[in-house]
Short mmCIF file of C-alpha atoms and ligand atoms in Angstrom, two decimals:
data_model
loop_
_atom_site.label_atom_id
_atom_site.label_comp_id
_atom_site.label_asym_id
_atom_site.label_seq_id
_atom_site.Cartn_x
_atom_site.Cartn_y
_atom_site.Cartn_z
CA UNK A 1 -52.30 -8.45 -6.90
CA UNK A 2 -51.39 -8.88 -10.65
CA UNK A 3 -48.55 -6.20 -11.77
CA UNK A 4 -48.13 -4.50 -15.47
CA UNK A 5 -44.57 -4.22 -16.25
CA UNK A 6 -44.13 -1.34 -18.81
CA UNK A 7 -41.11 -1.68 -21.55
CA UNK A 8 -39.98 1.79 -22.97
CA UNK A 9 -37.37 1.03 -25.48
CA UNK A 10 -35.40 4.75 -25.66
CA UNK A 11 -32.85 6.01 -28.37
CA UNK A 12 -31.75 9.56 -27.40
CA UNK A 13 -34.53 10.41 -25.86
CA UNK A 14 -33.23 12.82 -22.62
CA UNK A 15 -36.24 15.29 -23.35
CA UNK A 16 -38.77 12.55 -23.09
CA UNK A 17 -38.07 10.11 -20.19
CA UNK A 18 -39.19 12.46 -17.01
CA UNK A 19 -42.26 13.29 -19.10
CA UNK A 20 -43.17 10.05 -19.87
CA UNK A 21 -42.11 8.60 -17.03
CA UNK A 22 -44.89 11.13 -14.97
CA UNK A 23 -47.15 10.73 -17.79
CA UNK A 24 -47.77 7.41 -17.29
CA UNK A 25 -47.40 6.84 -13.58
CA UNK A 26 -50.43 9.49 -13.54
CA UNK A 27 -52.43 7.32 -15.52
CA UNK A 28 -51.51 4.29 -13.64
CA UNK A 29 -52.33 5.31 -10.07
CA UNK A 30 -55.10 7.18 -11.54
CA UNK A 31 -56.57 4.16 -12.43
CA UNK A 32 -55.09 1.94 -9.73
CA UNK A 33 -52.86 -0.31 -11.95
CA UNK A 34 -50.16 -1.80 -9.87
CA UNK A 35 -47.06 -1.50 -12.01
CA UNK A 36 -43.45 -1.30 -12.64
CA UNK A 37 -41.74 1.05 -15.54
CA UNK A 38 -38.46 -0.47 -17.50
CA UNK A 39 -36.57 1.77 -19.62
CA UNK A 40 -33.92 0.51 -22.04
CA UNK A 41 -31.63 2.88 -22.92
CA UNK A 42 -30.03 1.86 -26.32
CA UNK A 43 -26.84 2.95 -26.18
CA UNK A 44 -28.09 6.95 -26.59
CA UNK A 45 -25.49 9.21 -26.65
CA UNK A 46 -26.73 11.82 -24.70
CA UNK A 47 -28.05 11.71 -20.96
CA UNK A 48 -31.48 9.16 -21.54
CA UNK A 49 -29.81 6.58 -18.71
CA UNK A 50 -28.73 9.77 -16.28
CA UNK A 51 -32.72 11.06 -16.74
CA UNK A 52 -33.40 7.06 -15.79
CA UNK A 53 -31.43 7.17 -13.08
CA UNK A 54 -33.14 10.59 -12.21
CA UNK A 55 -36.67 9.22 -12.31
CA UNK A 56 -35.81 5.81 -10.89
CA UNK A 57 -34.32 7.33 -7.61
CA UNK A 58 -37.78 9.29 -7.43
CA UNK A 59 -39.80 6.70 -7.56
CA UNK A 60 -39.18 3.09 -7.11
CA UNK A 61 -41.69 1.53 -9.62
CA UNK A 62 -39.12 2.53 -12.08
CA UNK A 63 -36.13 0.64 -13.16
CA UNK A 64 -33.88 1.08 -16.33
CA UNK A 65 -30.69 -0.34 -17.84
CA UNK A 66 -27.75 1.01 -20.39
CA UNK A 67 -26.84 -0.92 -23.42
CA UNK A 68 -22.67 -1.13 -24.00
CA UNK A 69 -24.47 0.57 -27.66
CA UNK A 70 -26.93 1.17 -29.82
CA UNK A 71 -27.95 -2.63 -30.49
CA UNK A 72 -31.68 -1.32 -32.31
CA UNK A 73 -35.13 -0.87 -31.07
CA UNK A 74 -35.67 -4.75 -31.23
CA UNK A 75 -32.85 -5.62 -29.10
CA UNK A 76 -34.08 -3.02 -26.59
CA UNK A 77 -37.69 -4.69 -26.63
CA UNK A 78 -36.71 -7.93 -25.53
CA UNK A 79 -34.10 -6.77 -22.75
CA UNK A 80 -37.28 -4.93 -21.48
CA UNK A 81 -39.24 -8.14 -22.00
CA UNK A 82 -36.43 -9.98 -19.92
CA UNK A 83 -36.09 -7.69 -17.47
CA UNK A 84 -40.36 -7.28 -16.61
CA UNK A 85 -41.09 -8.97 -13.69
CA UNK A 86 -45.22 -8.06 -14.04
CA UNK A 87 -48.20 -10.39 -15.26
CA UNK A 88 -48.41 -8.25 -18.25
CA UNK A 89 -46.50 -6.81 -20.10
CA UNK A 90 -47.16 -3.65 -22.31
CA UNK A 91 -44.19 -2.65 -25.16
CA UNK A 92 -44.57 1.20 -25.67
CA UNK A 93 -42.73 3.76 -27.51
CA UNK A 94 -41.09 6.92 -25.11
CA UNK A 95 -41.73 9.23 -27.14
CA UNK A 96 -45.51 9.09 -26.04
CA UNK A 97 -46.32 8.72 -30.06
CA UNK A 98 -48.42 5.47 -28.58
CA UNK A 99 -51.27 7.13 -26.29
CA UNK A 100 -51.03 6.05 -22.44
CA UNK A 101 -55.11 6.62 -22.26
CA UNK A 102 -55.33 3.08 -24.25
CA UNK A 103 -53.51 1.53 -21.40
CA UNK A 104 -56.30 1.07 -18.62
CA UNK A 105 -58.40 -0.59 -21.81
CA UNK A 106 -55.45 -2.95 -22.60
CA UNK A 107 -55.64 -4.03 -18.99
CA UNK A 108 -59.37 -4.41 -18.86
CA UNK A 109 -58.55 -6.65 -21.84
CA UNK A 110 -56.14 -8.65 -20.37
CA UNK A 111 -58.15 -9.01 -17.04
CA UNK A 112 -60.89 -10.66 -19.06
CA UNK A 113 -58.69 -13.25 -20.46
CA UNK A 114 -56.72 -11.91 -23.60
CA UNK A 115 -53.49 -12.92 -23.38
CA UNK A 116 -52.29 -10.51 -26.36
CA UNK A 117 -53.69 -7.18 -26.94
CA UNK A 118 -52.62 -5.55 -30.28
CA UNK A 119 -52.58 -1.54 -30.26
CA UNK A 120 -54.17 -1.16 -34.04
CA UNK A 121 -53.15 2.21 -35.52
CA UNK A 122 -56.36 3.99 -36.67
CA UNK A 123 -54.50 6.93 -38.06
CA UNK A 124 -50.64 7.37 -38.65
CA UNK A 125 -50.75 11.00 -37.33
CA UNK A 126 -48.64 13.80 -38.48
CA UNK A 127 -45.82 12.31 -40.62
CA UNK A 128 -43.33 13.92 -43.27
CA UNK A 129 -44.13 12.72 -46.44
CA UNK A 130 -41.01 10.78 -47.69
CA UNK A 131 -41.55 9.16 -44.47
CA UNK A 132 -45.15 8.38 -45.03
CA UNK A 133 -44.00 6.76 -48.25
CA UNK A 134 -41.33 4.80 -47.65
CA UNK A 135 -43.40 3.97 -44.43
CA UNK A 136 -46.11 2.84 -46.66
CA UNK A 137 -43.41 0.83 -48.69
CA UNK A 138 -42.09 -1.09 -45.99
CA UNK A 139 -45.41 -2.51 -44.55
CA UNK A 140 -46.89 -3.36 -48.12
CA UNK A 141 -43.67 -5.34 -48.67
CA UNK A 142 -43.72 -6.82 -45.11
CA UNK A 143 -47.28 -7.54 -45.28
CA UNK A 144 -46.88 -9.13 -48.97
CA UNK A 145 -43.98 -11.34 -47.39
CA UNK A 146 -45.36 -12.63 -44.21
CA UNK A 147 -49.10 -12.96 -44.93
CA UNK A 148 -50.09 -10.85 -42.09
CA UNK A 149 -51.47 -7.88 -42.96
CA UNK A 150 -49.34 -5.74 -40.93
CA UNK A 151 -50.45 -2.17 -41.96
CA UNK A 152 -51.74 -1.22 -38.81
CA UNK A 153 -50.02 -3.13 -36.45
CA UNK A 154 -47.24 -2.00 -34.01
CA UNK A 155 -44.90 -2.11 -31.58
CA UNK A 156 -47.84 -1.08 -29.10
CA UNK A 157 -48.71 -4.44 -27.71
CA UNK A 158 -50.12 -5.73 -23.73
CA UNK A 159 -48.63 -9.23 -23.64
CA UNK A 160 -49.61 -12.15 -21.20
CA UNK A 161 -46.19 -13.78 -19.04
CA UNK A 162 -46.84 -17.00 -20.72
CA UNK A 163 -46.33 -15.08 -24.08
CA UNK A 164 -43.60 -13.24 -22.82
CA UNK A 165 -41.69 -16.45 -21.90
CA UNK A 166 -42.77 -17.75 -25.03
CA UNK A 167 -40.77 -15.22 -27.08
CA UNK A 168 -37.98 -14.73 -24.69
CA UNK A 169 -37.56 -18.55 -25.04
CA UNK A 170 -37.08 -18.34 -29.02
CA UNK A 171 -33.35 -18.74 -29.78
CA UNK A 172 -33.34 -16.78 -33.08
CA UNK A 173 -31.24 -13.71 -32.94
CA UNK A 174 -33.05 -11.52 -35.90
CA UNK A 175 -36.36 -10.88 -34.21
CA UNK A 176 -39.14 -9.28 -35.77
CA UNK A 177 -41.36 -8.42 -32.80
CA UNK A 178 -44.45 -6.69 -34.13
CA UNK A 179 -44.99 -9.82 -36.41
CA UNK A 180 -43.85 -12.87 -33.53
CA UNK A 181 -46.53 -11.99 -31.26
CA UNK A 182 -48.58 -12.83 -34.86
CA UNK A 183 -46.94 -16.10 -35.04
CA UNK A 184 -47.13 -17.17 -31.86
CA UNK A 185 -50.81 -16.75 -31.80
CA UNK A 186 -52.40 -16.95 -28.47
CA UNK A 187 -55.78 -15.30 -27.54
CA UNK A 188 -55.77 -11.82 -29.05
CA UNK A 189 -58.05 -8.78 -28.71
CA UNK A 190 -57.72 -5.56 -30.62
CA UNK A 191 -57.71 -1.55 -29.31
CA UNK A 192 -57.44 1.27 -31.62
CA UNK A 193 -55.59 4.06 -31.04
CA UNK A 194 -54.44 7.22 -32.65
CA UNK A 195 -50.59 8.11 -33.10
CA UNK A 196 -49.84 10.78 -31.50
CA UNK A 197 -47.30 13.74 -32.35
CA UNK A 198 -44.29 12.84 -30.82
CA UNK A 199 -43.36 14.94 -27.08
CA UNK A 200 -39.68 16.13 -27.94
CA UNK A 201 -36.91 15.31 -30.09
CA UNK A 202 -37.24 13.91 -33.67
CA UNK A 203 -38.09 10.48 -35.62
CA UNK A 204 -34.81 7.94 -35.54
CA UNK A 205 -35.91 6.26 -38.80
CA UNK A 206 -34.31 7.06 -41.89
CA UNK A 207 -35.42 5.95 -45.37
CA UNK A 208 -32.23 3.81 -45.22
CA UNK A 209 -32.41 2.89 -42.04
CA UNK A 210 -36.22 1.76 -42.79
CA UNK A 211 -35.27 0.00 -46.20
CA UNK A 212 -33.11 -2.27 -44.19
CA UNK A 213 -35.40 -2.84 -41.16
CA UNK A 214 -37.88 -3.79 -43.97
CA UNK A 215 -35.07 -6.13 -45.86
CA UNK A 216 -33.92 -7.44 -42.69
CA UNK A 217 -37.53 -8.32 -41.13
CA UNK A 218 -38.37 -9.62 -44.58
CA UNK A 219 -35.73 -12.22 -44.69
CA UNK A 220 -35.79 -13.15 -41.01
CA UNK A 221 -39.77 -14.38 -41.31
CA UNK A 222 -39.90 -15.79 -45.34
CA UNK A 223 -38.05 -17.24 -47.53
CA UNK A 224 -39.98 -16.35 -50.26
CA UNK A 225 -37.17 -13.98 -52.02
CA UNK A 226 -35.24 -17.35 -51.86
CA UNK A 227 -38.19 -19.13 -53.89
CA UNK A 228 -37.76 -15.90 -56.58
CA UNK A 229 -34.26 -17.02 -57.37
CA UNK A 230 -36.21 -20.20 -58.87
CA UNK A 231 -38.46 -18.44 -60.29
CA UNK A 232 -36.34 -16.21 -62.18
CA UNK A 233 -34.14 -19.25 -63.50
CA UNK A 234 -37.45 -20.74 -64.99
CA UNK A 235 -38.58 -17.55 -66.70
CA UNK A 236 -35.13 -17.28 -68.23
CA UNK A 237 -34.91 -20.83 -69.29
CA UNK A 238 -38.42 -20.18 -70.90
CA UNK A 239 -36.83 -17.60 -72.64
CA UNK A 240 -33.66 -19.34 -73.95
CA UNK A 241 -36.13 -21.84 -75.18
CA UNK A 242 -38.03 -19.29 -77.49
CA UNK A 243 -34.65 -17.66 -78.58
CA UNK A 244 -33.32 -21.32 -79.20
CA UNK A 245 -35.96 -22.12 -81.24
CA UNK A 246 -35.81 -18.85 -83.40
CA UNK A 247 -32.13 -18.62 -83.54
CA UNK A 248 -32.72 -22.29 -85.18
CA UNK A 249 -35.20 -21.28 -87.40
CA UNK A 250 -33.53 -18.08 -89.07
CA UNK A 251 -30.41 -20.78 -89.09
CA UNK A 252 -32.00 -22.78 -91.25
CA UNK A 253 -33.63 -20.50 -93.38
CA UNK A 254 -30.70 -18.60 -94.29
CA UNK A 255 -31.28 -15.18 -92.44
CA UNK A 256 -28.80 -15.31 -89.48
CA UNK A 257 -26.14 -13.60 -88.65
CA UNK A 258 -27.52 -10.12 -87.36
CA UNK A 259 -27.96 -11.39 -83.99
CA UNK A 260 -25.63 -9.50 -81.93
CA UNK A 261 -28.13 -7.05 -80.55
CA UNK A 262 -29.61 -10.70 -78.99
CA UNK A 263 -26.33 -11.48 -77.77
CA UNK A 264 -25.84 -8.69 -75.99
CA UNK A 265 -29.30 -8.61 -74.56
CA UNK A 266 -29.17 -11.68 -73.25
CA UNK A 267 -25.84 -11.20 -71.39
CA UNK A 268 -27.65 -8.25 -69.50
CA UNK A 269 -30.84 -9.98 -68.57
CA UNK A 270 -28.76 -13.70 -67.55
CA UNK A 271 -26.23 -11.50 -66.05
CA UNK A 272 -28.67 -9.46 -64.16
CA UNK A 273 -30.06 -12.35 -63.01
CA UNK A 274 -27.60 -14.38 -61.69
CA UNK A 275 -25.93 -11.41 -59.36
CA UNK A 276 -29.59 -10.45 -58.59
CA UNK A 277 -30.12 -14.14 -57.35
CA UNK A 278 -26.92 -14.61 -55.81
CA UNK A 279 -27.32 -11.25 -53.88
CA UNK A 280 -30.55 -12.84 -52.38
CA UNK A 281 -28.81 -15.72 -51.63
CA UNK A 282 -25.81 -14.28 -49.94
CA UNK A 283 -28.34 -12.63 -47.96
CA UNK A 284 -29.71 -15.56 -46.37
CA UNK A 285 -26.24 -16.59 -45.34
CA UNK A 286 -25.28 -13.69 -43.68
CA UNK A 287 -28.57 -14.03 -41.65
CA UNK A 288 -27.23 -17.86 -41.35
CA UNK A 289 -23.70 -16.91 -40.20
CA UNK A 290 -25.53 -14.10 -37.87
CA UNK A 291 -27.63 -17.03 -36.06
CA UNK A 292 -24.87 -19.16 -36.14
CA UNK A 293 -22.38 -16.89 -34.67
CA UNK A 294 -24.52 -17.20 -31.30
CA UNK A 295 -23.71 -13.40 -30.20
CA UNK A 296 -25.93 -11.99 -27.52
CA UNK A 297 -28.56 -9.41 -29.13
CA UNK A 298 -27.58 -7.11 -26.85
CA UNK A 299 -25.17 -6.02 -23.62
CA UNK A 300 -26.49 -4.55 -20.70
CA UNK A 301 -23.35 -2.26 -19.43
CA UNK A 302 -25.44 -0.63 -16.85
CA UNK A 303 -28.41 -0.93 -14.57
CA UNK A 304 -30.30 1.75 -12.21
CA UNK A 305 -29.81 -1.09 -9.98
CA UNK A 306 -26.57 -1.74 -9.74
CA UNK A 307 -23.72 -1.83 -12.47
CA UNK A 308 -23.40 -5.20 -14.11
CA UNK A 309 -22.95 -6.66 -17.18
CA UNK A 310 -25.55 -8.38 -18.35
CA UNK A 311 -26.25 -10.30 -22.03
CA UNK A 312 -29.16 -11.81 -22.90
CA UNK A 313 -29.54 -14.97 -20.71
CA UNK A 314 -31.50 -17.07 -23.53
CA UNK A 315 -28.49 -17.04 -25.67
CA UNK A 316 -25.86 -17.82 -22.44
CA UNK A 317 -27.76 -21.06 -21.89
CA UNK A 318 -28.56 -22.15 -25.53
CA UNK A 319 -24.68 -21.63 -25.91
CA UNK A 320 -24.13 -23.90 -22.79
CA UNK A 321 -26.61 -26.44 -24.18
CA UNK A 322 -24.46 -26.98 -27.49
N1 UDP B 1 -35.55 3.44 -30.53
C1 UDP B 1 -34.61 2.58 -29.97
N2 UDP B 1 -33.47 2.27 -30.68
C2 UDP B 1 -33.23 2.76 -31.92
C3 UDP B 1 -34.21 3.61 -32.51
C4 UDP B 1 -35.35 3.92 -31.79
O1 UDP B 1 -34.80 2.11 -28.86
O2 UDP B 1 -32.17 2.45 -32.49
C5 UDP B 1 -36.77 3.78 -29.77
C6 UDP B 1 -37.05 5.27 -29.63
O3 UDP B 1 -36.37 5.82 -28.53
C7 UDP B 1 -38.55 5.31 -29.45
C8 UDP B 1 -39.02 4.12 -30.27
O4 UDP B 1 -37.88 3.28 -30.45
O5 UDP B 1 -38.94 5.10 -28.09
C9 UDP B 1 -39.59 4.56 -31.61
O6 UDP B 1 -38.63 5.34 -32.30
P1 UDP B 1 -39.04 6.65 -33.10
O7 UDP B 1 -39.99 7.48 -32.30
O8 UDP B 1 -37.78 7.30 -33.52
O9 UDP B 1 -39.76 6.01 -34.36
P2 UDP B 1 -41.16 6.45 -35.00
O10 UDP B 1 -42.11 6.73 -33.87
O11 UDP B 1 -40.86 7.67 -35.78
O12 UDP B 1 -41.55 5.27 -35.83
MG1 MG B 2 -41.90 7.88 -32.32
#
């Protein structure tokens, strides 16, 4: 009998978790889907693992761990993904925002053969506007940057063990999970869903917080901004070359001298340049000197199973490898 594992990544969420966690188990057993529930508590500061613990000691399909802190909504994807032991392997939200009535179809899906299905918003449901926009921002930039169009894509994914394994076994540290499963290809089918309003509790995105998800995600998957740096020196040597020319020109003709308004102009734009392009470049090291580094992307401090401490175990043996 195959099993779905569900991941529930979960930031503060203590209102949610008992709802969610009945929610879905209703929908499961309704439609006789033998299955486990992970929750990954993400370092919330309020009582998300205790409301685990709660749920897990009423029914034993559910498990949960405690980050040591909040390590981001990434890092608490793939310790779910580490810590499913099912066939498939569905990523949801906790807030219920993804609809649990698209499961059963994801299943159908994968029981025919898909080995990834994509959840494919068809509506982005009741949003504030500033976050609509800078929403709208971040995946026409991210889009742009990876060649994927990645508007309606999200973290609402059913994913096959061998594709599981397959990203569990990547040893980058800045993951960008709604685009990987992208990369790593594999047979993928589609279902469309509509976001729902979330259960309890508010949105943990900011604009900031987005801008540098966007920046981040951006940087880890194309190196394109890199590429601009180039293309930034050869407009601006184009440039000089015109001014060159000119400055020549009025030389020899007789009418120089009133060029200080160039001067100064073109100390902005080089200057401008230059930090510009060595801000983009600094960039890239610190995601260098991140992956370098080796850290863990996350620490388990505590599981409804028993309290260890737990890091991610890709990173333990690529460290033993070295
Ligand atoms: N989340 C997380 N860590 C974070 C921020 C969010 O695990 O640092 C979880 C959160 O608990 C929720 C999911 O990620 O289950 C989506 O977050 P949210 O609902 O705040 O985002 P939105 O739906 O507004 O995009
Ligand atoms: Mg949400």
């Amino acid at each position: 009998m195959s099993i779905l594992s569900i991941v529930l990544p979960a930031y503060n969420e203590e209102q949610n978790i008992a709802n969610t966690a009945r929610v879905l188990s209703e929908v499961l057993e309704e439609n006789h889907i033998e299955y486990e529930l992970v929750f990954v508590s993400d370092g919330s500061r309020d009582g998300t693992f205790s409301e685990i613990g709660k749920a897990a000691r009423e029914n034993p399909r559910i498990r949960g761990a405690e980050f040591s802190r909040n390590f981001g909504k990434e890092a608490a994807i793939f310790a779910g993904l580490g810590l499913a032991e099912g066939n498939a392997v569905i990523v949801m939200d906790c807030d219920l925002q993804h609809p649990p009535q698209a499961i059963p179809q994801m299943w159908k899906l994968w029981l025919e053969g898909a080995e990834v299905v994509e959840g494919i918003k068809e509506s982005r449901g009741k949003e504030k506007l500033s976050y609509k926009l800078s929403a709208g921002l971040f995946y026409q930039i991210m889009s742009k940057l990876i060649k994927m169009d990645m508007k309606a894509s999200s973290d609402f994914k059913l994913l096959d063990r061998k594709v599981v394994d397959t990203l569990l076994s990547l040893p980058e540290r800045n993951t960008f999970f709604r685009a990987l499963t992208f990369w790593a290809g594999f047979r993928t089918e589609s279902v469309f869903y509509e976001v729902q309003e979330r259960q309890f509790g508010e949105s943990k995105w900011s604009f900031f917080s987005l801008m540098k998800y966007a920046i981040t995600n951006a940087t880890s998957f194309s190196t394109l901004p890199l590429q601009l740096v180039t293309v930034m020196g050869i407009v601006s040597i184009l440039f000089s070359v015109a001014l060159f020319i000119q400055t020549l020109v009025r030389f020899f003709s007789g009418t120089a001298v009133e060029g200080f308004t160039t001067v100064i102009l073109l100390i902005l734009i080089i200057g401008g340049f230059l930090m510009l392009s060595l801000g983009i470049i600094g960039h890239y090291i610190a995601r260098i000197y991140e992956e370098v580094k080796g850290r863990p992307k996350y620490i388990i401090s505590r599981t409804t199973e028993k309290n260890v401490i737990k890091t991610d175990e890709g990173s333990a043996r690529s460290r033993q490898e070295v």
